[in-house]
XYZ file of C-alpha atoms in Angstrom:
451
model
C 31.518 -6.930 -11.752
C 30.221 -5.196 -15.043
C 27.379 -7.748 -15.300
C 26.600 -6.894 -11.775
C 26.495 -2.572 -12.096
C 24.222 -3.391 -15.411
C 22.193 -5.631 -13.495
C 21.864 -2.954 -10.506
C 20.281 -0.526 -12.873
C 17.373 -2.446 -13.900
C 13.963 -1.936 -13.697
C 13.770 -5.392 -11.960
C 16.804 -4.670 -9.231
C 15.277 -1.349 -8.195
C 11.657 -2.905 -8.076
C 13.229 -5.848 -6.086
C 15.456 -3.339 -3.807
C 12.173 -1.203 -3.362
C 10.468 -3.858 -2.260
C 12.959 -5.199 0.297
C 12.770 -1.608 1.647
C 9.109 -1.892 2.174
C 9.481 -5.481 3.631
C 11.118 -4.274 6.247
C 9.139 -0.671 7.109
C 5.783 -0.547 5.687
C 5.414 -4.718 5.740
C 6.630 -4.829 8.987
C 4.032 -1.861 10.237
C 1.261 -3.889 8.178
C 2.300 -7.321 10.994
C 1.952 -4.994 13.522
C -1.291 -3.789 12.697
C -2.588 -6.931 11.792
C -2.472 -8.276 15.081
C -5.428 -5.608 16.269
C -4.476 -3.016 18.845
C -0.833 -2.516 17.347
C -0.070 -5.772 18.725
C -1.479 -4.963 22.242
C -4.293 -5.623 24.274
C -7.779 -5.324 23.090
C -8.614 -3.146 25.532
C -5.976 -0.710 24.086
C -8.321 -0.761 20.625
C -9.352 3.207 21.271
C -6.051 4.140 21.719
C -4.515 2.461 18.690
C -7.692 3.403 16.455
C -6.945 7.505 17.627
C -3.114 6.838 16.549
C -3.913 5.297 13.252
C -6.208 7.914 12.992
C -3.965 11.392 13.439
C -1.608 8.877 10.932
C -3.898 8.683 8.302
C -5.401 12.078 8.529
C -1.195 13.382 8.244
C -0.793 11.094 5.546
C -3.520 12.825 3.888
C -2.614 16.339 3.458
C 1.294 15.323 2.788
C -0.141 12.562 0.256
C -1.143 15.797 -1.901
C 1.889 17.400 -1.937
C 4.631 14.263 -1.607
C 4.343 14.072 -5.606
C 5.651 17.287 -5.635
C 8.440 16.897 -2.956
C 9.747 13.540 -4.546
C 9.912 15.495 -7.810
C 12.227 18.065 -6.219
C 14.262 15.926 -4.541
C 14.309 12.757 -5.885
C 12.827 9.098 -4.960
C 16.012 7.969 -3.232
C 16.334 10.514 -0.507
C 12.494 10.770 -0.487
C 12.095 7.353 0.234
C 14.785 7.712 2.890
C 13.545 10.614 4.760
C 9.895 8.592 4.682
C 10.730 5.191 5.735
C 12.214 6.915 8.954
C 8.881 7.399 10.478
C 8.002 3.236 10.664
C 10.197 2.597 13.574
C 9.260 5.705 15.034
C 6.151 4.187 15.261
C 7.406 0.727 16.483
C 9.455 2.243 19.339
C 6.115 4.573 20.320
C 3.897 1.362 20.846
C 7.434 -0.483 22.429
C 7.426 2.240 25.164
C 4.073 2.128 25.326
C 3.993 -1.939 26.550
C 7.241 -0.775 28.801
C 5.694 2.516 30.508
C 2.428 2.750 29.321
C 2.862 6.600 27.634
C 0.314 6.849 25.723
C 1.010 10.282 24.107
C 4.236 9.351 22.607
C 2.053 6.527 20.618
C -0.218 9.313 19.347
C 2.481 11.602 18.377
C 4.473 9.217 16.681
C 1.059 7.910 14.883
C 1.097 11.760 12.821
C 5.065 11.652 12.419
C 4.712 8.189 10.712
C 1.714 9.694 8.490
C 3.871 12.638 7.178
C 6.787 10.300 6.565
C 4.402 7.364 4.883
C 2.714 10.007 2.540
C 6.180 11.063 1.483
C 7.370 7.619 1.008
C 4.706 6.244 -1.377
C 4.622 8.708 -3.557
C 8.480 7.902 -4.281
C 7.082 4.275 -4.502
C 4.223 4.683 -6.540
C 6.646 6.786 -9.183
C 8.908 4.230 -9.401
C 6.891 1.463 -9.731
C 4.861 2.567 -12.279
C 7.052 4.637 -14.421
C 10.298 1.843 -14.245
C 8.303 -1.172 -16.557
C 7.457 -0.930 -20.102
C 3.787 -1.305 -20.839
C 3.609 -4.761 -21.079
C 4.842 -6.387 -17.834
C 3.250 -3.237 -15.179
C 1.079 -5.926 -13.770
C 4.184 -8.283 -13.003
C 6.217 -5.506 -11.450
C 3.104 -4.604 -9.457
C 2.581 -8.398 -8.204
C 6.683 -8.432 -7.708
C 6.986 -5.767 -5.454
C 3.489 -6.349 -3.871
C 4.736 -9.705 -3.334
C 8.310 -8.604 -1.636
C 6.308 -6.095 0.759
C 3.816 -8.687 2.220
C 6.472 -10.799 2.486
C 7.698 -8.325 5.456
C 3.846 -8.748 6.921
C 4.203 -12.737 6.597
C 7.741 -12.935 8.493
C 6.243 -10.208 10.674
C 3.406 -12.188 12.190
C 6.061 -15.220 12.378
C 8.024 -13.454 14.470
C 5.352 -12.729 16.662
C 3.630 -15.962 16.336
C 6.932 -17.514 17.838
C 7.510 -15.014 20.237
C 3.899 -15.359 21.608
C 3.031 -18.784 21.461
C 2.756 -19.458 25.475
C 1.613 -16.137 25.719
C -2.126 -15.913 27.471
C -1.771 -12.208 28.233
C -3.603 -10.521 25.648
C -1.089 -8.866 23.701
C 2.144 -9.693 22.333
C 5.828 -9.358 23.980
C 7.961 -6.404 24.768
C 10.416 -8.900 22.762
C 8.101 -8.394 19.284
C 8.470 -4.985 19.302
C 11.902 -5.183 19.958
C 12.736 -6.988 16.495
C 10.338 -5.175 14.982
C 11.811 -1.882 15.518
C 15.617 -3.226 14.845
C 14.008 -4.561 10.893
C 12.391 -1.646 10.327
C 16.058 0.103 10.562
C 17.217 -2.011 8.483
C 15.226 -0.902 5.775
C 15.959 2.703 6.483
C 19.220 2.206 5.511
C 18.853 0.274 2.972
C 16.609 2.743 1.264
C 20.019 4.547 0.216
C 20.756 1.800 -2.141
C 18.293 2.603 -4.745
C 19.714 4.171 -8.119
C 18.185 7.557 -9.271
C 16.001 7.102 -12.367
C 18.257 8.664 -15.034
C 20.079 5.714 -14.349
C 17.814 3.060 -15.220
C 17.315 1.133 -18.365
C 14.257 -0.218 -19.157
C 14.109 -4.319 -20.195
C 13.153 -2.689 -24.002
C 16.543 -0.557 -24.064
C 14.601 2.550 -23.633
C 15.503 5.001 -20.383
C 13.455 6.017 -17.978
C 12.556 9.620 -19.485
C 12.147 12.380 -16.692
C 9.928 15.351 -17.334
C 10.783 18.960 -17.478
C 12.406 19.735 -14.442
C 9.853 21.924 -12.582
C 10.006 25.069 -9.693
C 8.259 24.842 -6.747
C 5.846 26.782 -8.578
C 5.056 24.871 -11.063
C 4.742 21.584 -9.211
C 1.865 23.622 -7.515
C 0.484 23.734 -10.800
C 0.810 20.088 -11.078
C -0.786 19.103 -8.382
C -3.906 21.496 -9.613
C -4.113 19.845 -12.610
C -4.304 16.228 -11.100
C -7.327 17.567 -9.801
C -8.832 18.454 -13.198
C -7.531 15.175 -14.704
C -10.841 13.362 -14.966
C -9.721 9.612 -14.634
C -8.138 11.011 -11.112
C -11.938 12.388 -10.245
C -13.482 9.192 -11.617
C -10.944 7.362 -9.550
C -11.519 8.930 -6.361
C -14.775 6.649 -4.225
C -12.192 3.835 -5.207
C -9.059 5.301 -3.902
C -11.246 6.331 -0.510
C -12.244 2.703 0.079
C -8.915 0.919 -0.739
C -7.920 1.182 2.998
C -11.078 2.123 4.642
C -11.736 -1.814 5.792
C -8.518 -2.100 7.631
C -9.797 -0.761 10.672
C -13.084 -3.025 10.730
C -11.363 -6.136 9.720
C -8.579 -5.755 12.423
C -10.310 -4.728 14.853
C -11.993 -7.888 14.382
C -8.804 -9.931 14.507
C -8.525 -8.114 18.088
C -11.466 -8.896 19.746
C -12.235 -12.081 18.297
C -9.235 -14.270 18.780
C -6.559 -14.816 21.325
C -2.761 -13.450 20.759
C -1.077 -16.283 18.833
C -4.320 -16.641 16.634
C -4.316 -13.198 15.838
C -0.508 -14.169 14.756
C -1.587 -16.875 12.665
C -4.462 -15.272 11.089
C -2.022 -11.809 10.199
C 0.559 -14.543 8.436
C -2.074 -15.790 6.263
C -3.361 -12.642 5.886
C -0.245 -11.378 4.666
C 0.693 -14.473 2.365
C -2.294 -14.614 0.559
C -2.392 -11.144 -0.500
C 1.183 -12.242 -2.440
C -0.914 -14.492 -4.142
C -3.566 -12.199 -4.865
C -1.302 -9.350 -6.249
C 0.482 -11.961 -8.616
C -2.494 -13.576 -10.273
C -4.408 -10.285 -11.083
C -0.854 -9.090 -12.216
C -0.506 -12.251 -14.845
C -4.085 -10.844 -15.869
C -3.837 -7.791 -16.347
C -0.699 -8.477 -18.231
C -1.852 -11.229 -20.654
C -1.000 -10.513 -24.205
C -3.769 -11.976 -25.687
C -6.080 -9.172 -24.837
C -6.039 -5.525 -25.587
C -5.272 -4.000 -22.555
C -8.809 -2.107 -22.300
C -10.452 -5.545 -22.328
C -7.804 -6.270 -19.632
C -9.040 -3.681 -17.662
C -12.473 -4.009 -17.907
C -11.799 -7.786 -16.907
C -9.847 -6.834 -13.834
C -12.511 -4.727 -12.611
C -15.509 -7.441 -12.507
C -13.109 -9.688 -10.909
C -12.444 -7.699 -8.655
C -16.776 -6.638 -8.256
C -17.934 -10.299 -7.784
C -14.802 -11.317 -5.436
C -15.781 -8.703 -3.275
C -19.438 -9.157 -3.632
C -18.520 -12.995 -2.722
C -15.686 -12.118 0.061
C -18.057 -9.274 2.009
C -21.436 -11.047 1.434
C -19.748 -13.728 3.670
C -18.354 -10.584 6.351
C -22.077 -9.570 6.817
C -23.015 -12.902 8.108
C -20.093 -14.031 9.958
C -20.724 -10.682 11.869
C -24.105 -10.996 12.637
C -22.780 -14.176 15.246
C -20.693 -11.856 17.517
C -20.731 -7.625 18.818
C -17.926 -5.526 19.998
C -18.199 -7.157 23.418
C -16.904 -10.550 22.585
C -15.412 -11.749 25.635
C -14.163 -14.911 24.532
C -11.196 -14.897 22.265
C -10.796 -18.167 20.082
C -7.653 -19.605 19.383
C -6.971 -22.027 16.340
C -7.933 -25.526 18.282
C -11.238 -23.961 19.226
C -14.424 -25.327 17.456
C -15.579 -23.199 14.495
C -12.173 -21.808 14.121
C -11.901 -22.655 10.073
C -14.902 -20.824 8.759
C -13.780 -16.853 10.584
C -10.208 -18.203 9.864
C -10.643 -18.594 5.970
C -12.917 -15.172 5.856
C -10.169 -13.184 7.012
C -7.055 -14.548 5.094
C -9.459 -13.778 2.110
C -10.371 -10.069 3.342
C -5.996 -10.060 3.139
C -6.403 -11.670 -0.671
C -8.858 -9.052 -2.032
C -7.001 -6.014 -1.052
C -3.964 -6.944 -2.413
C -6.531 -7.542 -5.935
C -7.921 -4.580 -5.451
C -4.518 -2.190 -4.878
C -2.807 -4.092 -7.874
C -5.145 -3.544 -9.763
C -5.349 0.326 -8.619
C -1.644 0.773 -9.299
C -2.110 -0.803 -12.735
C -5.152 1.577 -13.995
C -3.315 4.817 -12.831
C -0.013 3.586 -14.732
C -2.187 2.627 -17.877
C -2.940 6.691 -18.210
C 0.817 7.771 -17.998
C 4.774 6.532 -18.328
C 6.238 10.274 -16.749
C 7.857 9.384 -13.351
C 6.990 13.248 -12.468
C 3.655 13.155 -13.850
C 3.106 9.071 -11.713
C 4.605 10.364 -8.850
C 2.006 13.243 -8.086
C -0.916 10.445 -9.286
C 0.539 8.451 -6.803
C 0.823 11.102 -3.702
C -3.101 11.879 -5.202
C -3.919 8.170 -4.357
C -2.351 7.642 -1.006
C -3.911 10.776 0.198
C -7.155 9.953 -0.655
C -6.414 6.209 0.586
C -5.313 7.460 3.920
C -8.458 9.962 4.036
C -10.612 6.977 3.548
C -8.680 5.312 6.210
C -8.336 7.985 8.897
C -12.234 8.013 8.398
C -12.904 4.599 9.106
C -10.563 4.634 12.252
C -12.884 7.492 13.790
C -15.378 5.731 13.222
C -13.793 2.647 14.944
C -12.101 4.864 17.500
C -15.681 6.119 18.531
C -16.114 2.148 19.215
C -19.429 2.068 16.338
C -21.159 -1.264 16.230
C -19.108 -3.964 14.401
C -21.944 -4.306 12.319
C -22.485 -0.993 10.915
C -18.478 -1.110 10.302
C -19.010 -4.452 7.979
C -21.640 -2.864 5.897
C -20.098 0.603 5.548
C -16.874 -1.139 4.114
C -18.426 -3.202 1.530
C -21.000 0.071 0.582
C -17.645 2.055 0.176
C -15.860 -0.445 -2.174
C -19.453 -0.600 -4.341
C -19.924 2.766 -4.972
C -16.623 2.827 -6.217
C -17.058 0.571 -9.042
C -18.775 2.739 -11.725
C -15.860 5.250 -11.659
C -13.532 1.696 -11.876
C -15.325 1.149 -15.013
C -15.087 4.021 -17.055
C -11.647 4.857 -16.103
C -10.874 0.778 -17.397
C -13.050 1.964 -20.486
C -11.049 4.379 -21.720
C -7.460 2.807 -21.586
C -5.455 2.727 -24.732
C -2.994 0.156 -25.936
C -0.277 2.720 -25.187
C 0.885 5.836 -23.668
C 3.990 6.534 -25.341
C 3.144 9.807 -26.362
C 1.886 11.896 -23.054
C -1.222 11.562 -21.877
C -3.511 14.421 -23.198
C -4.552 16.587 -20.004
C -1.418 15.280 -17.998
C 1.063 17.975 -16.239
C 4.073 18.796 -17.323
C 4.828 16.022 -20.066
C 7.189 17.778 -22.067
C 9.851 15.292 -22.209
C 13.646 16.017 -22.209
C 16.146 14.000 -24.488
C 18.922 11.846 -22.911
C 21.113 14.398 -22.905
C 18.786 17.046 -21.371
C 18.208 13.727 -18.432
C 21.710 13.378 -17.602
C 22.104 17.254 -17.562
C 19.006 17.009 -14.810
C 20.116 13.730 -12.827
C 21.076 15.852 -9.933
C 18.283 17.345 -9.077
C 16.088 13.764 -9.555
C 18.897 12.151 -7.606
């Protein structure tokens, strides 16, 4: 029993219990919007694109300040409180297929975005602040790998359930056991450990920053926008969602139901891979992690040079109007089919890699957690963008090539953040907010209110 309580206050446990969490809300949501439409018709595509829309632009402006609110009250109830909104969202598009209210969809589309910018802020704290330098890249590909494991039994589920289904869209049924999972993971949210429990694997704890006021978090949040990596950072944390609304829209109007099943499994299961092998890269200890860096970010410029270059033409061959859906037995199937489960492995390259660069400039939880709420805001801006423009139903075309100008432009700011990493950040991280860091007394004495 003593082996077990030890175990349960690892770095590894927590990553492994986050991730479970986010298997069954956010990788769950990811299945469902991976089919195209939320899972329903394509003809539904405006309606789903304005949802995801009001979501994104929510997650936005509480993205800035969830650093801040998980600092106050700690990632455990933050986390909570956020994953709350996913079935919220579930049950919206569920009563939506039932009796076709479309405003509860919408509504639920901004409650999910205030709740999602709340939860991965808590995320993004404790997975970059819980590892020790050297292994940030395998707790990254871990818990990447955990959540997309939620999309991957997500589109099962609704590749079984849909399999004889011709209608357009999936089952009542998929929503069903979409929104029962997704509860799951609400509740099991309350079984992560505050940090001032946690040891790290080097027998360090996880050291928590001066406990700040409201006013003074304020302050903290200014001064992530005067941090310079953030600014640098920015075109890259803009595009890092923006192509989800091109690519599945495309899933939508392209292929039939139990395709678009198929193709969201794969989609899901290769961005496990993805998020692994950069994270064995970035965390190779024959390098200095600058080089590391540097490395990361031209594989990720040539694989999505390579990946997008092939978007462009496959999208010259069809419009918005595509009026016959594929399925997997159809002629020139493979070709779209191995396109998209790569769009699925770049992004999870590209994210991983994110999450690594912004934990390579800090180890404070507090100081993470607002660089965190910083990124998913800007993410989500990026993304409530590009489902406007989708919403406004803009020529499938012009979506392809905005995406892949997006993710260029954001390289050179990729590069000289990657440029100037240092071997280590155990001492704070000159220009970062509040690192004054409390002994492990003064932690224990502060465990309440990081609870």
């Amino acid at each position: 029993m003593g082996f077990l309580q030890d175990y349960y206050k690892t770095p590894m446990m927590q990553i492994v219990l986050l991730g479970l969490v986010c298997l069954c809300c956010p990788g769950m949501f990811n299945a469902l919007s991976g089919l195209g439409a939320g899972g329903s018709m394509s003809s539904n595509i405006t309606l789903v694109a304005a949802t995801n829309g009001a979501l994104y632009a929510c997650f936005a402006v509480v993205g800035i300040f969830a650093g801040s609110v998980c600092n106050m009250f700690g990632v455990k109830w933050t986390i909570f409180i956020g994953a709350i909104g996913y079935p919220v969202y579930s049950s919206a598009l569920w009563v939506f297929d039932v009796l076709g209210v479309s405003g509860y969809v919408i509504a639920s589309g901004a409650i999910l975005g205030c709740c999602a910018g709340l939860f991965w802020s808590a995320q993004g704290c404790i997975m970059m602040s819980y590892p020790t330098e050297d292994k940030k890249g395998m707790y990254v590909g871990i818990f990447w790998s955990l959540f997309n494991i939620g999309g991957v039994l997500g589109s099962l589920i609704a590749l079984v359930l849909n399999l004889q289904n011709d209608a357009g869209g999936v089952s009542t049924a998929t929503y069903t056991a979409f929104v029962i999972i997704m509860l799951v993971g609400v509740f099991m949210s309350l079984t992560l450990a505050p940090p001032s429990m946690i040891t790290k694997d080097d027998g360090t704890p996880v050291v928590i920053s001066a406990a700040a006021s409201w006013k003074d978090e304020l302050a903290g949040i200014a001064a992530v926008w005067k941090e310079w990596r953030m600014l640098a950072l920015i075109p890259a944390f803009l595009a890092s969602n923006w192509f989800y609304s091109y690519q599945f829209h495309v899933n939508a109007v392209y292929f039939d139901a139990p395709t678009r099943a198929l193709n969201g499994l794969c989609y899901w299961l290769f961005q496990i891979f993805g998020s692994i092998l950069i994270g064995m890269q970035l965390d190779y200890s024959g390098m200095r992690r600058r080089t590391r860096g540097i490395i990361g970010g031209v594989i990720n410029l040539v694989m999505m040079a390579a990946i997008w270059a092939g978007g462009i033409a496959f999208q010259t061959t069809f419009d918005n109007n595509h009026a016959n859906p594929i399925g997997w037995a159809s002629p020139g199937f493979g070709g779209p089919f191995v396109l998209y489960i790569f769009y699925g492995f770049s992004d999870a390259v590209f994210q991983s890699y994110m999450y690594w660069l912004m934990g390579a400039t800090s180890n404070d939880p507090r100081v993470l957690s607002r660089y965190a709420g910083f990124y998913k805001a800007l993410q989500s801006a990026g993304a409530a963008a590009s489902y406007g423009i989708d919403a406004a139903n803009t020529y499938l075309l012009w979506e392809c090539l905005a995406c892949m100008i997006v993710l260029f432009v954001a390289f050179p700011g990729i590069f000289l953040v990657a440029s100037k990493v240092t071997d280590t950040n155990l001492d704070p991280v000159e220009g970062a907010a509040d690192a004054v860091f409390y002994d492990e007394k003064a932690q224990k004495e502060k465990a309440e209110t990081f609870a």
